[in-house]
Amino acid sequence: MAVAFEKARAEGRAVLIGCMPAGFPTVEGSIAAMTAMVSAGVDVIEVEIPYSDPVMDGPVIQRASDIALAGGVRTADTLRIIEAVAGTGAPVVTMTYWNPIERYGVDAFARDLSAAGGTGLITPDLIPEEAGEWLAASEAYGLDRTFLVAPSSTDERLAMTVGHCRGFVYATALMGVTGARERTSDAAPTLVSRVRAVTGLPVGVGLGVGNGVQAAEVGRYADGVIVGSALIRCLLDTPDEATGLAALRTLSAELAEGVRAVQR
Amino acid sequence: MSAPTLPANAGSSPDSAGHYGRYGGRFVPEALVAALDELDLAYRTALTDESFQAEFGTMLREYANIPSLLYRAERLSAEVGARILLKREDLNHTGAHKIRNVLGQALLTKRMGKPRVIAETGAGQHGVATATAAAYLDLECVVYMGEVDTQRQALNVARMRMLGATVVPVTSGSRTLKDAMNEAMRDWVANVDRTHYIIGSTAGPHPFPAMVRDFVRGIGVEARQQSLDLDGKLPDAVAACVGGGSNALGIFHAFVPDDDVRLYGFEAGGDGVETGRHAASITGGSSGVLHGARTYVLQDEDGQTRESHSISAGLDYPGVGPEHAWLHDIGRARYAPVTDAEAMSAFQLLCRTEGIIPAIESAHALAGTLKIIPALTAELGRKPTILVNLSGRGDKDVHTAGEYFGILDGEQA
């Protein structure tokens, strides 16, 4: 993961992080989708473990997660998908609500994620105060820890949260759930500079990016541009898989061009 | 880790981060932490603020018909072989214990300077109570309700709309209470600056479980004193239904230090816990994280929430408040499932013997009580006195019960 950020920094641009739920639309289909994203220029793949009650996510990710779960995807399948996508050479980070990890066993999951070639976890509903087991397991297996910071985080909490991160920090750019929006957030640049004041870690910005122009805009001030719903929608609103994959490649390429359009 | 113990001379209370033993806590997006901290401060300030307590007390007394009565159910008692005392929360304004919690939280909302409240509702009782409090205190109100529940509880949907609330049917997931709670959480994350989320049970992230418990614990405080006034002694047992668990904690809490008073929580057993179609999170679930807290959850092997099933919309929830999880683990309260059929039989019994139509939720408490009478009688060597929380009235359930008993003219299947 650090390599991806260093490489992008050397090129004077932000890293493009693309998110896709594991097992959506099927296990094989999600591997094909993520592989297509990598070949179209997405730098880092964020594999979301589908969860029945994704309170941080908007309707697009919830629908995709429901489809994956209805298809019977298991946590073990997610690990298999991570291994396959890591085989492309792109760093693969996992995003997950906490209960599936708690159920799998925190230490066991860290062990298996590491063995599958995953770089670490983004944990949207785990704050450092509740993360004792995960802090220990991530140390034991050398995994990155990405906690979220928000515009509403106090300076004290922000410093504490960032202090527990490793790899990169996830800045939730606006107060709301995931989903592409017409405008990205004004609060994001302020939040990113607050994070930079307390850490040298790269800062990824998520929530709201849906096209190349927005990717360029966010890439101007963030180290990582995180895109989920807009990519997922390519596979939701599609008559067949081939058309969906083509749309996914096109959007991935547009976003990749977006982050390269600005020199920092 | 040493076994959790009860704090001396008090009821149960969490640590400062909201943990009851290993349960509770905060499993939430960081975006909500500031709002939870703000709420925690406002709530803790209110606990010791005399003007808040006075205003809350006046609202309960003059507006909500509280304290509620303690009623000796003599015909029922004769029928079942135990002395049954009913705490008549069904006679509160809006028809359930829920009004206590919403008036407390709505008043806090005003104190925090927020103009808007949101709520999730299952049976609709909490939604109606919230809409009522919002009308009473001039707050904007949006209620999220699973689409399935809007159909099961159409009258309550109409009630909320009459009271000026916006009701949003939730079509994601199982389209019931848990999904309504997801949508309310999403709304809250997006609008937290001007919105308070009035959670309807002793569930959710800290400080909700403790705060809701404190707003409803008057049920037990009143009932304990009423029992002493009536009998000069405490009841042998206290019984309540448990979904999220607010009415149960409300009546249990004041009795927790009374070691001789047995506490029984009855969960919704649906078709029977063994069938998998139930809502008994403690007796049929396992430890997990749901809706912001660690507690007992109905979940599959991968930690995906399983759908719950109950004839009672208000108990149809795949989790339970963390304080119940803890009371269960330390053995202070006992939890057992009651099936739909057992609950409906008790529902009918109360209608016929006392002229009281209970909420189907409360019928679970009564049905469970009937099941423990023989063992309790044997244990005590005499007829037991059991205090049952009649947490709500059955007006909202008339259609469901009418269908169940096949007594609706022209609607026989």
XYZ file of C-alpha atoms in Angstrom:
677
model
C 0.000 0.000 0.000
C 2.791 2.421 0.937
C 4.365 1.696 -2.449
C 1.209 2.801 -4.271
C 1.122 6.096 -2.394
C 4.865 6.664 -2.948
C 4.602 5.921 -6.638
C 1.690 8.307 -7.055
C 3.451 10.967 -5.019
C 6.477 10.663 -7.298
C 4.155 11.208 -10.257
C 2.677 14.243 -8.520
C -0.827 12.823 -8.273
C -3.292 11.117 -5.955
C -3.906 7.378 -5.725
C -7.214 6.133 -7.105
C -8.923 3.669 -4.760
C -11.883 1.772 -6.203
C -14.359 -0.070 -4.004
C -16.454 -3.139 -4.863
C -18.398 -5.509 -2.580
C -17.074 -9.069 -2.575
C -19.403 -11.463 -4.337
C -21.204 -8.781 -6.319
C -22.706 -9.654 -8.705
C -21.193 -13.122 -8.080
C -17.890 -14.301 -6.636
C -16.371 -14.773 -10.095
C -18.085 -11.625 -11.352
C -16.544 -9.535 -8.608
C -13.068 -10.857 -9.380
C -13.634 -9.974 -13.048
C -14.874 -6.511 -12.074
C -11.952 -5.738 -9.788
C -9.451 -7.073 -12.290
C -11.021 -4.845 -14.963
C -10.737 -1.854 -12.623
C -7.032 -2.535 -12.102
C -6.346 -2.868 -15.816
C -8.223 0.389 -16.471
C -5.978 2.304 -14.085
C -7.410 1.962 -10.561
C -4.376 1.893 -8.260
C -5.798 0.238 -5.150
C -8.804 -2.068 -4.773
C -10.987 -1.810 -1.705
C -12.919 -5.063 -1.241
C -15.986 -4.524 0.923
C -17.237 -7.522 2.883
C -20.994 -7.487 2.259
C -22.979 -6.970 5.453
C -26.698 -7.184 6.116
C -26.906 -3.851 7.949
C -24.495 -1.376 6.347
C -25.520 1.807 8.178
C -22.720 3.923 6.732
C -23.614 3.048 3.153
C -26.187 4.488 0.818
C -28.708 2.624 -1.349
C -26.280 1.626 -4.126
C -23.855 -0.243 -1.878
C -26.717 -1.692 0.162
C -28.321 -3.087 -3.003
C -25.037 -4.548 -4.207
C -24.370 -6.064 -0.772
C -27.873 -7.562 -0.683
C -27.289 -9.127 -4.112
C -23.964 -10.574 -2.963
C -25.498 -11.980 0.231
C -28.497 -13.378 -1.603
C -25.992 -15.139 -3.858
C -24.579 -16.825 -0.780
C -21.180 -15.135 -0.526
C -19.292 -16.077 2.643
C -16.463 -14.365 4.494
C -14.180 -17.129 3.246
C -15.134 -16.218 -0.342
C -14.076 -12.644 0.357
C -10.628 -13.887 1.322
C -10.448 -15.913 -1.885
C -11.430 -12.820 -3.906
C -8.781 -10.731 -2.138
C -6.165 -13.346 -2.962
C -7.194 -13.390 -6.628
C -7.186 -9.600 -6.967
C -3.915 -9.240 -5.057
C -2.523 -11.532 -7.757
C -2.894 -8.670 -10.247
C -0.220 -6.804 -8.307
C -2.533 -4.029 -7.103
C -2.687 -3.478 -3.348
C -5.955 -4.798 -1.898
C -7.426 -3.322 1.243
C -10.604 -4.609 2.915
C -13.518 -2.530 4.147
C -15.808 -4.167 6.644
C -18.405 -3.526 9.290
C -17.265 -5.045 12.532
C -19.655 -7.926 13.190
C -18.460 -10.243 10.398
C -14.898 -9.922 11.748
C -15.952 -10.448 15.338
C -17.847 -13.550 14.234
C -14.939 -14.914 12.156
C -12.555 -14.258 15.035
C -10.433 -11.122 15.001
C -7.079 -12.874 15.183
C -8.094 -15.572 12.707
C -9.300 -12.978 10.226
C -6.094 -10.959 10.517
C -4.083 -14.126 9.954
C -6.126 -15.179 6.920
C -6.285 -11.672 5.431
C -2.538 -11.399 5.686
C -2.098 -14.838 4.120
C -4.432 -13.846 1.258
C -2.250 -10.831 0.502
C -4.580 -8.152 1.863
C -2.856 -5.031 3.171
C -5.251 -4.077 5.947
C -8.730 -3.081 7.054
C -10.894 -0.001 6.776
C -13.389 -0.167 9.658
C -16.363 2.196 9.263
C -18.122 1.288 12.509
C -15.132 0.580 14.715
C -13.633 3.473 16.650
C -10.214 3.053 18.299
C -11.767 2.909 21.787
C -13.484 -0.384 20.877
C -10.638 -1.761 18.784
C -8.397 -3.413 21.368
C -8.441 -6.856 19.769
C -7.937 -5.456 16.287
C -5.021 -3.260 17.375
C -3.310 -6.371 18.737
C -4.115 -8.585 15.746
C -3.037 -5.976 13.189
C 0.294 -5.615 15.031
C 0.747 -9.378 15.084
C 0.167 -9.774 11.337
C 1.579 -6.464 10.101
C -1.711 -5.197 8.690
C -2.694 -1.598 8.044
C -5.426 -0.009 10.143
C -7.604 2.660 8.617
C -10.009 4.331 10.979
C -12.349 7.080 9.770
C -12.215 10.741 10.645
C -15.150 13.077 10.055
C -15.744 16.822 9.858
C -17.423 16.566 13.270
C -14.397 14.930 14.942
C -12.907 17.202 17.591
C -9.182 18.014 17.298
C -8.496 15.762 20.257
C -10.387 12.796 18.785
C -8.944 13.376 15.351
C -5.382 13.235 16.725
C -6.198 10.132 18.776
C -7.865 8.364 15.837
C -5.117 9.238 13.378
C -2.568 8.072 15.943
C -4.081 4.593 15.743
C -4.065 4.496 11.926
C -1.414 2.784 9.860
C -1.178 2.824 6.052
C -3.582 5.666 5.402
C -6.319 7.726 7.012
C -9.887 7.741 5.654
C -11.502 11.165 5.694
C -15.284 10.997 5.312
C -15.676 14.155 3.350
C -19.207 15.018 4.204
C -21.678 14.151 6.883
C -23.717 11.444 5.217
C -23.772 7.984 3.734
C -21.898 6.758 0.675
C -23.136 7.574 -2.804
C -22.097 9.710 -5.759
C -23.282 13.300 -5.527
C -23.474 16.207 -7.927
C -21.084 18.188 -5.816
C -18.302 16.877 -3.641
C -17.826 18.306 -0.209
C -16.509 21.725 0.750
C -15.692 20.292 4.165
C -13.171 17.837 2.710
C -10.170 20.152 2.110
C -10.489 21.517 5.635
C -10.670 18.024 7.097
C -7.653 16.871 5.069
C -5.560 19.795 6.270
C -6.579 19.070 9.860
C -5.366 15.482 9.399
C -2.117 16.650 7.810
C -1.476 18.825 10.848
C -1.162 15.711 13.014
C 0.295 13.016 10.743
C 2.530 12.298 7.791
C 0.263 9.388 6.739
C -1.500 9.675 3.366
C -5.114 10.831 3.519
C -7.823 9.234 1.411
C -11.082 11.061 0.815
C -14.290 9.157 0.305
C -17.976 9.805 -0.193
C -19.375 11.612 -3.175
C -16.933 11.180 -6.089
C -18.646 9.981 -9.270
C -16.721 11.242 -12.294
C -13.302 12.274 -13.611
C -13.789 15.974 -12.898
C -14.620 15.281 -9.270
C -11.700 12.846 -9.012
C -9.399 15.606 -10.269
C -10.908 18.080 -7.830
C -10.410 15.783 -4.829
C -6.994 14.654 -6.107
C -5.804 18.236 -5.864
C -5.722 18.097 -2.057
C -6.045 14.429 -1.038
C -3.497 11.611 -1.364
C -6.159 9.083 -2.203
C -9.465 9.446 -4.046
C -11.900 6.747 -2.945
C -14.753 5.828 -5.308
C -17.417 3.215 -4.607
C -21.048 3.799 -5.490
C -20.410 5.225 -8.972
C -18.343 2.173 -9.947
C -20.845 -0.245 -8.443
C -23.696 1.412 -10.291
C -22.051 0.378 -13.600
C -22.832 -3.233 -12.679
C -26.243 -2.582 -11.137
C -27.856 -0.734 -14.021
C -26.784 -3.041 -16.785
C -28.596 -5.392 -19.141
C -25.785 -7.959 -19.048
C -22.380 -8.548 -17.496
C -20.321 -7.640 -20.558
C -22.039 -4.255 -20.911
C -21.571 -3.635 -17.184
C -17.878 -4.478 -17.325
C -17.414 -2.201 -20.315
C -19.061 0.668 -18.439
C -16.918 -0.116 -15.404
C -13.732 0.020 -17.512
C -14.785 3.316 -19.072
C -15.537 4.968 -15.734
C -12.371 3.541 -14.137
C -10.300 4.976 -16.965
C -12.054 8.348 -16.667
C -11.368 8.440 -12.917
C -7.747 7.362 -13.472
C -7.361 10.155 -15.977
C -8.977 12.524 -13.490
C -6.411 11.889 -10.764
C -3.657 12.338 -13.355
C -5.124 15.596 -14.706
C -3.786 17.673 -11.844
C -0.169 18.038 -10.873
C 0.374 18.568 -7.179
C -11.354 -11.282 32.655
C -13.110 -11.539 36.000
C -16.843 -12.089 36.102
C -18.826 -8.858 35.995
C -20.468 -7.996 39.266
C -23.232 -5.661 40.303
C -22.141 -2.348 41.701
C -22.967 -2.011 45.404
C -26.098 -0.170 46.563
C -27.395 0.660 43.123
C -29.093 -0.781 40.140
C -26.955 -1.827 37.229
C -24.956 0.893 35.521
C -22.447 0.876 32.693
C -18.887 2.210 32.822
C -18.264 5.710 31.476
C -17.949 4.398 27.910
C -21.250 2.540 28.160
C -19.990 -1.003 28.745
C -22.015 -3.519 30.717
C -19.337 -6.119 31.153
C -18.366 -6.977 27.582
C -21.624 -5.633 26.152
C -22.690 -2.167 25.051
C -20.114 0.404 23.980
C -20.111 2.319 20.729
C -19.782 0.651 17.333
C -20.639 3.622 15.160
C -19.279 5.714 12.315
C -16.888 8.360 13.600
C -19.270 10.975 12.161
C -21.711 10.188 14.990
C -19.284 10.261 17.896
C -19.497 14.014 18.405
C -23.303 13.830 18.528
C -23.191 10.923 20.982
C -20.773 12.861 23.190
C -23.040 15.907 23.033
C -26.017 13.737 23.939
C -24.151 12.016 26.754
C -23.247 15.367 28.280
C -26.793 16.718 27.908
C -28.250 13.560 29.435
C -25.846 13.457 32.359
C -26.471 17.136 33.019
C -30.232 16.549 32.890
C -29.993 13.699 35.404
C -28.946 16.120 38.125
C -30.627 19.256 36.801
C -33.575 20.032 39.038
C -35.344 22.176 36.465
C -35.128 19.399 33.880
C -36.390 16.807 36.326
C -39.224 19.101 37.420
C -40.290 19.779 33.848
C -40.055 16.088 32.940
C -42.091 15.156 36.022
C -44.785 17.694 35.193
C -45.039 16.439 31.620
C -45.404 12.852 32.801
C -48.031 13.750 35.403
C -50.127 16.334 33.626
C -49.805 15.137 30.064
C -49.079 11.407 30.083
C -51.177 10.108 33.024
C -48.150 8.902 34.942
C -47.633 7.364 37.539
C -49.607 4.523 36.062
C -51.829 2.349 38.224
C -50.886 -0.880 39.885
C -53.852 -3.185 39.439
C -54.733 -6.367 41.314
C -56.018 -8.652 38.578
C -58.279 -10.763 40.767
C -60.236 -12.758 38.230
C -57.058 -13.524 36.341
C -55.314 -14.440 39.597
C -58.090 -16.873 40.506
C -57.838 -18.429 37.072
C -54.075 -18.960 37.069
C -53.296 -19.830 40.696
C -50.989 -16.918 41.448
C -51.527 -13.386 42.627
C -50.991 -11.187 39.571
C -50.341 -7.464 39.831
C -50.448 -5.546 36.568
C -48.488 -2.348 36.090
C -50.909 -0.498 33.858
C -48.591 1.215 31.381
C -51.348 0.571 28.839
C -53.253 3.468 30.392
C -50.515 6.011 29.649
C -51.127 8.637 26.994
C -50.471 6.995 23.583
C -51.037 3.584 25.106
C -47.662 2.300 26.195
C -44.611 2.853 28.382
C -42.892 4.427 25.353
C -44.227 7.907 26.136
C -41.886 8.163 29.141
C -38.803 7.749 26.990
C -39.884 10.046 24.175
C -40.914 12.878 26.468
C -37.508 12.660 28.139
C -35.607 12.607 24.861
C -37.785 15.275 23.237
C -37.151 17.555 26.187
C -33.418 16.873 25.857
C -33.679 17.705 22.149
C -35.091 21.109 23.041
C -32.306 21.610 25.562
C -29.714 20.784 22.907
C -31.305 23.371 20.621
C -32.160 20.917 17.834
C -35.406 21.493 15.900
C -35.863 18.021 14.404
C -36.340 14.498 15.727
C -36.282 11.193 13.897
C -37.283 7.763 15.119
C -37.555 4.173 14.015
C -40.612 2.171 14.876
C -41.715 -1.448 14.672
C -45.231 -1.779 16.051
C -45.680 1.925 15.606
C -46.020 2.618 19.324
C -42.658 4.344 19.563
C -43.377 6.237 16.355
C -46.746 7.403 17.652
C -45.189 8.388 20.959
C -42.423 10.309 19.185
C -44.885 12.042 16.859
C -46.937 12.944 19.922
C -43.975 14.375 21.815
C -42.911 16.266 18.682
C -46.356 17.823 18.341
C -46.435 18.606 22.057
C -42.987 20.236 22.057
C -43.127 21.724 18.538
C -40.432 19.641 16.873
C -40.233 18.497 13.254
C -40.636 14.706 13.174
C -39.724 11.967 10.698
C -40.443 8.316 11.518
C -38.847 5.393 9.685
C -40.934 2.241 9.599
C -40.357 -1.019 7.760
C -42.768 -1.397 4.863
C -43.978 -4.730 6.264
C -44.785 -3.020 9.558
C -46.582 -0.107 7.877
C -48.966 -2.740 6.532
C -49.272 -4.674 9.800
C -49.833 -1.445 11.728
C -51.672 0.795 9.264
C -53.653 2.530 12.006
C -50.517 3.683 13.742
C -49.194 5.051 10.445
C -52.373 7.111 10.176
C -52.002 8.243 13.793
C -48.457 9.479 13.200
C -49.538 11.383 10.100
C -52.454 12.978 11.972
C -49.951 14.159 14.552
C -47.980 15.919 11.837
C -45.120 13.456 11.443
C -43.693 12.264 8.143
C -43.703 8.465 7.982
C -41.109 6.945 5.654
C -41.755 3.288 4.702
C -38.405 1.472 4.545
C -38.047 -0.961 1.662
C -34.504 -2.242 2.222
C -33.548 -5.592 3.739
C -36.307 -7.405 5.615
C -38.423 -4.210 5.614
C -38.982 -4.424 9.381
C -37.686 -2.749 12.526
C -33.962 -3.379 12.038
C -34.065 -1.854 8.561
C -36.016 1.122 9.863
C -33.231 1.560 12.410
C -30.599 1.445 9.623
C -32.422 4.186 7.723
C -32.796 6.318 10.822
C -29.054 5.980 11.502
C -28.327 7.084 7.934
C -30.588 10.090 8.304
C -28.883 10.930 11.577
C -25.363 10.759 10.105
C -26.445 13.146 7.353
C -28.427 15.607 9.505
C -26.846 15.324 12.915
C -26.329 19.074 13.360
C -30.034 19.808 13.630
C -31.471 16.406 14.414
C -31.774 14.168 17.445
C -32.408 10.477 16.894
C -34.947 9.297 19.481
C -34.064 5.612 19.730
C -37.072 3.742 21.037
C -35.453 1.132 23.191
C -32.581 0.471 25.548
C -30.485 -0.396 22.511
C -28.002 1.361 20.255
C -24.695 3.034 21.042
C -23.834 4.598 24.392
C -25.454 6.635 25.928
C -28.788 5.401 24.508
C -29.148 2.175 26.533
C -28.471 3.916 29.847
C -30.348 7.086 28.943
C -33.501 5.319 27.750
C -33.356 3.082 30.815
C -33.208 6.157 33.042
C -36.181 7.743 31.308
C -38.322 4.625 31.733
C -37.063 3.378 35.098
C -39.920 5.239 36.776
C -42.055 2.205 35.898
C -40.186 0.097 38.422
C -39.704 2.880 40.944
C -43.464 3.439 40.987
C -44.361 -0.251 40.977
C -41.948 -1.018 43.800
C -43.497 1.669 46.007
C -47.024 0.699 44.939
C -46.285 -2.925 45.903
C -45.006 -1.837 49.298
C -48.055 0.374 49.811
C -50.384 -2.443 48.818
C -48.782 -5.449 50.489
C -46.135 -4.075 52.795
C -43.661 -6.202 50.889
C -42.160 -6.666 47.465
C -43.495 -9.119 44.876
C -41.828 -12.507 44.501
C -41.161 -11.919 40.844
C -41.313 -9.220 38.181
C -42.062 -10.187 34.582
C -41.895 -8.275 31.313
C -41.611 -8.909 27.603
C -38.253 -8.252 25.942
C -37.734 -7.061 22.395
C -35.159 -4.289 22.573
C -36.048 -4.387 26.226
C -37.043 -0.908 27.405
C -40.249 -1.810 29.219
C -38.460 -4.710 30.896
C -35.498 -2.641 32.073
C -37.947 0.074 33.045
C -39.683 -2.220 35.487
C -36.596 -4.317 36.442
C -34.155 -1.598 37.249
C -35.474 -0.472 40.615
C -35.673 -4.144 41.680
C -32.170 -5.163 40.620
C -30.723 -4.622 44.136
C -33.632 -6.597 45.683
C -32.082 -10.055 45.662
C -35.303 -11.800 46.684
C -37.233 -10.439 43.718
C -36.853 -12.692 40.710
C -36.689 -10.938 37.342
C -38.061 -12.649 34.246
C -37.735 -11.390 30.685
C -39.855 -13.123 28.053
C -38.658 -13.000 24.480
C -40.674 -13.538 21.332
C -40.360 -17.207 20.462
C -42.367 -16.870 17.237
C -43.046 -20.327 15.847
C -40.669 -21.773 18.455
C -36.941 -21.159 18.938
C -36.195 -24.615 17.527
C -37.819 -23.647 14.192
C -35.451 -20.735 13.629
C -38.475 -18.462 13.127
C -38.343 -16.336 16.279
C -37.059 -13.086 17.744
C -35.465 -14.491 20.912
C -32.032 -12.866 20.771
C -30.831 -14.015 24.182
C -32.238 -17.536 24.232
C -31.755 -18.162 20.506
C -28.896 -15.845 19.502
C -25.244 -15.211 20.243
C -22.894 -12.370 21.097
C -22.300 -9.909 18.285
C -22.411 -6.266 17.253
C -25.599 -4.710 15.904
C -26.801 -1.122 15.666
C -23.962 0.358 17.605
C -23.572 -2.014 20.547
C -22.221 -5.425 21.420
C -25.072 -7.593 22.631
C -26.946 -10.796 21.825
C -27.864 -10.886 18.144
C -29.656 -13.262 15.800
C -26.951 -13.938 13.240
C -25.644 -16.576 10.889
C -22.188 -18.171 10.905
C -20.711 -15.155 9.104
C -22.203 -12.554 11.423
C -24.942 -11.514 9.007
C -28.067 -10.503 10.868
C -30.821 -13.089 10.603
C -34.387 -12.049 10.121
C -36.510 -12.212 13.213
C -40.100 -13.454 13.342
C -42.856 -12.639 15.781
C -46.575 -12.028 15.650
C -45.746 -8.932 17.671
C -44.201 -6.178 15.554
C -42.786 -4.521 18.654
C -40.745 -7.586 19.603
C -39.751 -8.437 16.041
C -36.125 -7.332 16.351
C -32.954 -9.444 16.026
C -31.093 -7.777 18.892
C -31.635 -6.804 22.522
C -30.411 -4.015 24.768
C -26.889 -4.646 26.100
C -27.945 -4.301 29.728
C -30.209 -7.329 29.294
C -27.314 -9.283 27.764
C -25.332 -8.503 30.877
C -28.150 -9.201 33.362
C -28.535 -12.548 31.619
C -24.853 -13.416 31.796
C -24.529 -12.543 35.484
C -27.740 -14.445 36.210
C -29.620 -11.532 37.774
C -32.505 -11.824 35.331
C -33.781 -14.950 33.637
C -34.855 -14.973 30.016
C -37.104 -17.439 28.239
C -38.985 -17.557 24.935
C -42.765 -17.443 24.522
C -44.309 -18.594 21.258
C -46.861 -16.692 19.197
C -49.484 -19.265 20.178
C -48.734 -18.996 23.899
C -48.838 -15.205 23.704
C -52.173 -15.191 21.872
C -53.650 -17.597 24.378
C -52.637 -15.250 27.213
C -53.959 -12.321 25.191
C -57.358 -13.968 25.064
C -57.242 -14.910 28.737
C -56.661 -11.317 29.821
C -59.429 -10.048 27.539
C -61.915 -12.559 28.944
C -60.985 -12.421 32.648
C -60.221 -8.747 33.131
C -61.739 -6.831 30.232
C -58.289 -5.597 29.257
C -57.055 -5.968 25.682
C -53.273 -5.998 25.987
C -50.677 -5.233 23.355
C -49.484 -8.530 21.885
C -46.039 -7.576 23.204
C -47.398 -7.433 26.756
C -49.292 -10.691 26.207
C -45.855 -12.318 25.934
C -45.068 -11.154 29.474
C -48.302 -12.631 30.709
C -47.840 -15.899 28.817
C -44.351 -16.316 30.243
C -45.712 -15.623 33.701
C -48.245 -18.438 33.336
C -45.395 -20.803 32.510
C -43.338 -20.002 35.615
C -46.186 -20.221 38.127
C -45.910 -23.973 38.894
C -42.154 -23.926 39.534
C -42.308 -20.698 41.504
C -45.178 -22.015 43.628
C -43.203 -25.159 44.363
C -40.057 -23.193 45.171
C -41.837 -20.821 47.562
C -44.234 -23.373 49.030
C -47.074 -20.888 48.613
C -48.958 -18.923 46.026
C -46.547 -16.406 44.461
C -47.187 -12.720 43.865
C -45.999 -11.733 40.412
C -45.787 -8.187 39.114
C -46.326 -8.143 35.356
C -45.585 -5.106 33.232
C -48.613 -4.539 31.042
C -46.471 -2.364 28.807
C -49.086 -1.394 26.248
C -52.663 -1.692 25.140
C -53.920 -3.739 22.270
C -55.872 -1.234 20.194
C -53.151 -1.325 17.550
C -53.305 -5.133 17.485
C -57.032 -5.567 17.040
C -56.657 -6.385 13.367
C -53.810 -8.855 13.900
C -55.618 -10.539 16.774
C -58.918 -10.526 14.897
C -57.260 -12.317 12.008
C -55.486 -14.726 14.338
C -58.700 -15.724 16.062
C -60.710 -15.675 12.830
C -63.301 -13.254 14.179
C -63.257 -10.560 11.491
C -66.504 -10.674 9.541
C -65.998 -10.996 5.810
C -62.253 -11.427 6.064
C -61.949 -15.157 6.648
C -59.195 -16.591 4.509
